[in-house]
Amino acid sequence: MGSFPGHVLPGTLFLLVGVWHVWSCIVRYVSNPKSFRVRAWNPVPGFDGRLKYLELYVIAVGGFIDLCVEFLYATHLQIVVHGVLNPSHMNNFEHSGMLLMFFIFGVITLLSEKTSFLPLPEGALCLIASAAFTAEYLLFYFHSTTHKGLEGYYHLILVLLIGLCVLSIIAGALLPTSFPLDLCSGIAITLQGLWFYQTAFTLYGPMMPDGCLLKGDEITCDSTEQEIYGELLANFQLFGLVLGVLVAVVGAYIYAEPKFGHSNLNNSQIPEDG
């Protein structure tokens, strides 16, 4: 069983990274489509380079803070009981392992970009990122087998979104010039962050469907019909989020193309007379 902060914290991290990835992907493409390359991370321009690695610091520091919350705060430092991991906090230990992978990705990428100790190509960084999402996928896939009913359905949708992240990032590493794949990975990460928020507000907040109630560590519904209604509501929420993100992406492209677009692109494609 999760909690409202337990979903909002990682949701915020994924949402920030996803939105930034989408925007950066669009700007890089409209600026020069011919030289476009898939990136595992996107530097922040301007500010004399002082914020260049901000995304990586957000991933590493944000992942580390969330890791500490899950591993130290949520367990009340009762990590080992009678010589074994505290069985009442296995959920927190699983989440900690997932967050550790994203922290490792952030640290490795920083080392690769800022030092000469670990120079890695962009494709390798993409595969490391996909490994972090794969760890998250495996966690929630097997972890979700313990979730039942409405809670299980929301986590099933989350697993599907994580799987989309994994596939799009791996495909981007294999096809490093594909704008659609890079954009798809950013959209998938954004949707994952939004779905964390949606899950928090629905299962642990004010948007609980009628006839369903959070009792202790379980979400129960008065009848099967109420549970089905909750699942249909989840489908509608997912559709609304997907539609909203796609509209925002199209709007961002329309805004970015005249502002950052290569002014000579069309002219270079027109053959000269004679």
Coordinates of C-alpha atoms in Angstrom, one line a residue:
M1 CA 0.0 0.0 0.0
G2 CA 1.3 3.5 -0.8
S3 CA 0.5 7.0 0.3
F4 CA -0.2 10.4 -1.1
P5 CA 3.4 11.8 -0.6
G6 CA 4.8 8.4 -1.8
H7 CA 3.2 9.0 -5.2
V8 CA 3.6 12.8 -5.5
L9 CA 7.3 12.8 -4.8
P10 CA 8.4 10.5 -7.6
G11 CA 5.6 11.9 -9.8
T12 CA 7.1 15.4 -9.5
L13 CA 10.5 14.1 -10.5
F14 CA 9.2 12.2 -13.5
L15 CA 7.0 15.1 -14.6
L16 CA 9.8 17.7 -14.4
V17 CA 12.2 15.5 -16.4
G18 CA 9.6 14.4 -18.9
V19 CA 8.4 18.0 -19.7
W20 CA 11.9 19.2 -20.0
H21 CA 12.8 16.3 -22.3
V22 CA 9.8 16.9 -24.6
W23 CA 10.6 20.7 -24.9
S24 CA 14.3 20.1 -25.4
C25 CA 13.6 17.4 -28.0
I26 CA 11.3 19.8 -30.0
V27 CA 13.7 22.7 -29.8
R28 CA 16.7 20.6 -31.0
Y29 CA 14.7 19.2 -33.9
V30 CA 13.3 22.4 -35.2
S31 CA 16.7 24.1 -34.8
N32 CA 18.4 21.6 -37.1
P33 CA 16.5 18.5 -38.2
K34 CA 19.4 17.1 -40.1
S35 CA 21.8 17.0 -37.2
F36 CA 19.2 15.8 -34.7
R37 CA 20.3 13.1 -32.3
V38 CA 18.5 11.2 -29.5
R39 CA 19.8 12.3 -26.0
A40 CA 19.5 10.6 -22.7
W41 CA 19.5 14.0 -21.0
N42 CA 19.3 17.6 -22.1
P43 CA 21.5 20.5 -21.0
V44 CA 20.0 23.8 -19.9
P45 CA 21.2 26.6 -22.2
G46 CA 22.3 30.0 -21.1
F47 CA 23.3 31.2 -17.7
D48 CA 27.0 31.0 -18.7
G49 CA 26.7 27.2 -18.5
R50 CA 26.1 27.2 -14.7
L51 CA 22.8 25.3 -15.1
K52 CA 23.9 23.1 -18.0
Y53 CA 23.7 19.9 -15.9
L54 CA 20.6 20.9 -13.9
E55 CA 18.5 17.9 -15.2
L56 CA 21.2 15.4 -14.1
Y57 CA 21.4 17.1 -10.6
V58 CA 17.6 17.0 -10.4
I59 CA 17.6 13.2 -11.2
A60 CA 20.5 12.4 -8.9
V61 CA 19.6 14.6 -5.9
G62 CA 15.8 14.0 -6.3
G63 CA 16.3 10.3 -6.5
F64 CA 18.6 10.3 -3.5
I65 CA 16.2 12.4 -1.4
D66 CA 13.3 10.1 -2.3
L67 CA 15.5 7.1 -1.6
C68 CA 16.3 8.4 1.9
V69 CA 12.6 9.0 2.5
E70 CA 11.7 5.4 1.5
F71 CA 14.7 3.7 3.2
L72 CA 15.2 5.8 6.3
Y73 CA 12.2 8.0 7.1
A74 CA 9.4 5.6 6.1
T75 CA 11.0 2.7 7.9
H76 CA 11.7 4.7 11.1
L77 CA 15.3 3.3 10.9
Q78 CA 13.9 -0.1 11.8
I79 CA 15.6 -1.7 8.8
V80 CA 16.7 -4.9 10.3
V81 CA 14.7 -6.9 12.8
H82 CA 16.0 -10.2 14.4
G83 CA 18.8 -10.3 11.8
V84 CA 16.6 -9.9 8.7
L85 CA 15.1 -7.1 6.8
N86 CA 12.0 -5.8 8.5
P87 CA 9.2 -7.6 6.8
S88 CA 6.7 -4.9 7.5
H89 CA 8.7 -2.4 5.3
M90 CA 9.5 -4.6 2.3
N91 CA 7.4 -2.2 0.2
N92 CA 9.8 0.6 1.1
F93 CA 12.9 -1.5 0.5
E94 CA 11.6 -2.3 -3.0
H95 CA 10.9 1.4 -3.8
S96 CA 14.4 2.2 -2.5
G97 CA 16.0 -0.2 -5.0
M98 CA 14.1 1.4 -7.8
L99 CA 15.2 4.9 -6.8
L100 CA 18.7 3.7 -6.4
M101 CA 18.8 2.9 -10.1
F102 CA 17.8 6.4 -11.1
F103 CA 20.4 7.9 -8.6
I104 CA 23.0 5.7 -10.2
F105 CA 22.0 6.8 -13.7
G106 CA 22.3 10.5 -12.7
V107 CA 25.7 10.0 -11.1
I108 CA 27.1 7.9 -14.0
T109 CA 25.9 10.4 -16.5
L110 CA 27.4 13.3 -14.5
L111 CA 30.8 11.5 -14.3
S112 CA 30.6 10.8 -18.1
E113 CA 29.8 14.4 -19.0
K114 CA 31.9 16.3 -16.5
T115 CA 35.0 14.1 -16.1
S116 CA 37.3 11.9 -18.2
F117 CA 37.1 9.0 -15.9
L118 CA 34.0 7.4 -17.5
P119 CA 33.5 8.6 -21.1
L120 CA 30.4 6.9 -22.4
P121 CA 28.6 7.5 -25.8
E122 CA 25.0 8.7 -25.8
G123 CA 23.7 5.3 -26.7
A124 CA 25.2 3.8 -23.7
L125 CA 23.7 6.4 -21.5
C126 CA 20.3 5.7 -23.0
L127 CA 20.7 2.0 -22.2
I128 CA 21.6 2.9 -18.6
A129 CA 18.5 5.0 -18.4
S130 CA 16.4 2.1 -19.8
A131 CA 17.9 -0.2 -17.2
A132 CA 16.7 2.2 -14.5
F133 CA 13.2 2.1 -16.0
T134 CA 13.4 -1.6 -16.4
A135 CA 14.1 -2.0 -12.7
E136 CA 11.1 0.2 -12.0
Y137 CA 9.0 -1.9 -14.4
L138 CA 10.0 -5.2 -12.7
L139 CA 9.3 -3.7 -9.3
F140 CA 5.8 -2.6 -10.1
Y141 CA 5.0 -5.6 -12.2
F142 CA 5.7 -8.1 -9.5
H143 CA 4.9 -5.7 -6.7
S144 CA 1.5 -5.0 -8.3
T145 CA 0.6 -8.7 -8.0
T146 CA -0.1 -7.9 -4.3
H147 CA -2.5 -5.1 -5.3
K148 CA -6.0 -6.1 -5.9
G149 CA -9.2 -4.4 -7.2
L150 CA -9.1 -0.7 -8.0
E151 CA -5.6 -0.2 -6.6
G152 CA -4.3 -3.0 -8.8
Y153 CA -5.9 -1.5 -11.9
Y154 CA -4.2 1.9 -11.3
H155 CA -0.8 0.2 -10.9
L156 CA -1.4 -1.9 -14.0
I157 CA -1.8 1.3 -16.0
L158 CA 1.4 2.6 -14.4
V159 CA 3.2 -0.6 -15.4
L160 CA 2.1 -0.1 -19.0
L161 CA 3.4 3.5 -19.0
I162 CA 6.7 2.4 -17.6
G163 CA 7.0 -0.3 -20.3
L164 CA 6.5 2.4 -22.9
C165 CA 9.4 4.4 -21.3
V166 CA 11.6 1.3 -21.6
L167 CA 10.8 0.5 -25.2
S168 CA 11.0 4.1 -26.5
I169 CA 14.4 4.7 -24.8
I170 CA 15.9 1.4 -26.0
A171 CA 14.6 2.1 -29.5
G172 CA 16.0 5.6 -29.4
A173 CA 19.4 4.1 -28.5
L174 CA 19.2 1.8 -31.6
L175 CA 17.9 4.5 -33.9
P176 CA 19.8 7.6 -32.6
T177 CA 18.5 10.0 -35.3
S178 CA 14.8 9.3 -34.7
F179 CA 12.9 12.4 -33.6
P180 CA 9.6 10.5 -33.0
L181 CA 11.3 8.0 -30.6
D182 CA 13.0 10.7 -28.6
L183 CA 9.8 12.6 -28.4
C184 CA 7.9 9.5 -27.4
S185 CA 10.2 8.8 -24.5
G186 CA 9.7 12.3 -23.2
I187 CA 5.9 11.9 -23.5
A188 CA 6.0 8.5 -21.8
I189 CA 8.0 9.9 -18.9
T190 CA 5.6 12.9 -18.6
L191 CA 2.6 10.6 -18.6
Q192 CA 4.2 8.5 -15.9
G193 CA 4.7 11.5 -13.7
L194 CA 1.1 12.6 -14.3
W195 CA -0.2 9.1 -13.6
F196 CA 1.6 9.1 -10.2
Y197 CA -0.3 12.3 -9.4
Q198 CA -3.5 10.9 -10.7
T199 CA -3.1 7.8 -8.5
A200 CA -2.3 9.9 -5.5
F201 CA -5.3 12.1 -5.9
T202 CA -7.7 9.2 -6.7
L203 CA -6.6 6.5 -4.3
Y204 CA -5.3 8.6 -1.4
G205 CA -7.0 12.0 -2.0
P206 CA -10.3 13.6 -2.8
M207 CA -11.0 11.9 -6.1
M208 CA -11.9 8.5 -4.8
P209 CA -14.8 7.0 -6.9
D210 CA -18.2 6.8 -5.2
G211 CA -18.7 3.5 -3.4
C212 CA -15.0 2.9 -2.8
L213 CA -13.2 3.7 0.4
L214 CA -9.7 3.6 1.8
K215 CA -9.8 1.4 4.9
G216 CA -6.5 0.9 6.7
D217 CA -4.2 -0.4 4.1
E218 CA -6.8 -1.6 1.6
I219 CA -9.2 0.1 -0.9
T220 CA -12.5 -1.6 -0.9
C221 CA -15.6 -1.0 -3.0
D222 CA -19.2 -1.7 -2.0
S223 CA -19.9 -3.8 -5.0
T224 CA -18.3 -5.2 -8.1
E225 CA -20.2 -2.6 -10.1
Q226 CA -18.6 0.2 -8.1
E227 CA -15.2 -1.3 -8.7
I228 CA -15.8 -1.6 -12.5
Y229 CA -17.0 2.0 -12.4
G230 CA -13.7 3.0 -10.8
E231 CA -11.8 1.2 -13.5
L232 CA -13.8 2.9 -16.2
L233 CA -13.1 6.2 -14.5
A234 CA -9.4 5.4 -14.6
N235 CA -9.6 4.7 -18.3
F236 CA -11.2 8.1 -18.8
Q237 CA -8.6 9.8 -16.7
L238 CA -5.8 8.2 -18.7
F239 CA -7.4 9.2 -21.9
G240 CA -7.7 12.8 -20.6
L241 CA -4.1 12.9 -19.6
V242 CA -2.9 11.5 -23.0
L243 CA -5.0 13.9 -24.9
G244 CA -3.9 16.8 -22.8
V245 CA -0.2 15.9 -23.2
L246 CA -0.5 15.5 -27.0
V247 CA -2.3 18.8 -27.3
A248 CA 0.5 20.4 -25.2
V249 CA 3.2 18.8 -27.4
V250 CA 1.6 20.1 -30.6
G251 CA 1.2 23.5 -29.1
A252 CA 4.9 23.5 -28.0
Y253 CA 5.9 22.5 -31.5
I254 CA 3.8 25.2 -33.1
Y255 CA 5.4 27.8 -30.7
A256 CA 9.0 26.5 -31.1
E257 CA 9.1 26.1 -34.9
P258 CA 9.0 29.9 -35.8
K259 CA 11.0 30.9 -32.7
F260 CA 13.8 28.3 -32.9
G261 CA 13.3 26.9 -36.4
H262 CA 16.1 26.9 -39.0
S263 CA 15.2 29.8 -41.3
N264 CA 17.2 28.5 -44.3
L265 CA 15.9 24.9 -44.1
N266 CA 13.1 25.3 -46.7
N267 CA 15.2 27.5 -49.0
S268 CA 18.0 24.9 -49.0
Q269 CA 15.6 22.3 -50.3
I270 CA 14.6 24.5 -53.4
P271 CA 16.9 23.9 -56.4
E272 CA 18.4 27.0 -57.9
D273 CA 17.2 28.0 -61.4
G274 CA 19.4 27.3 -64.4

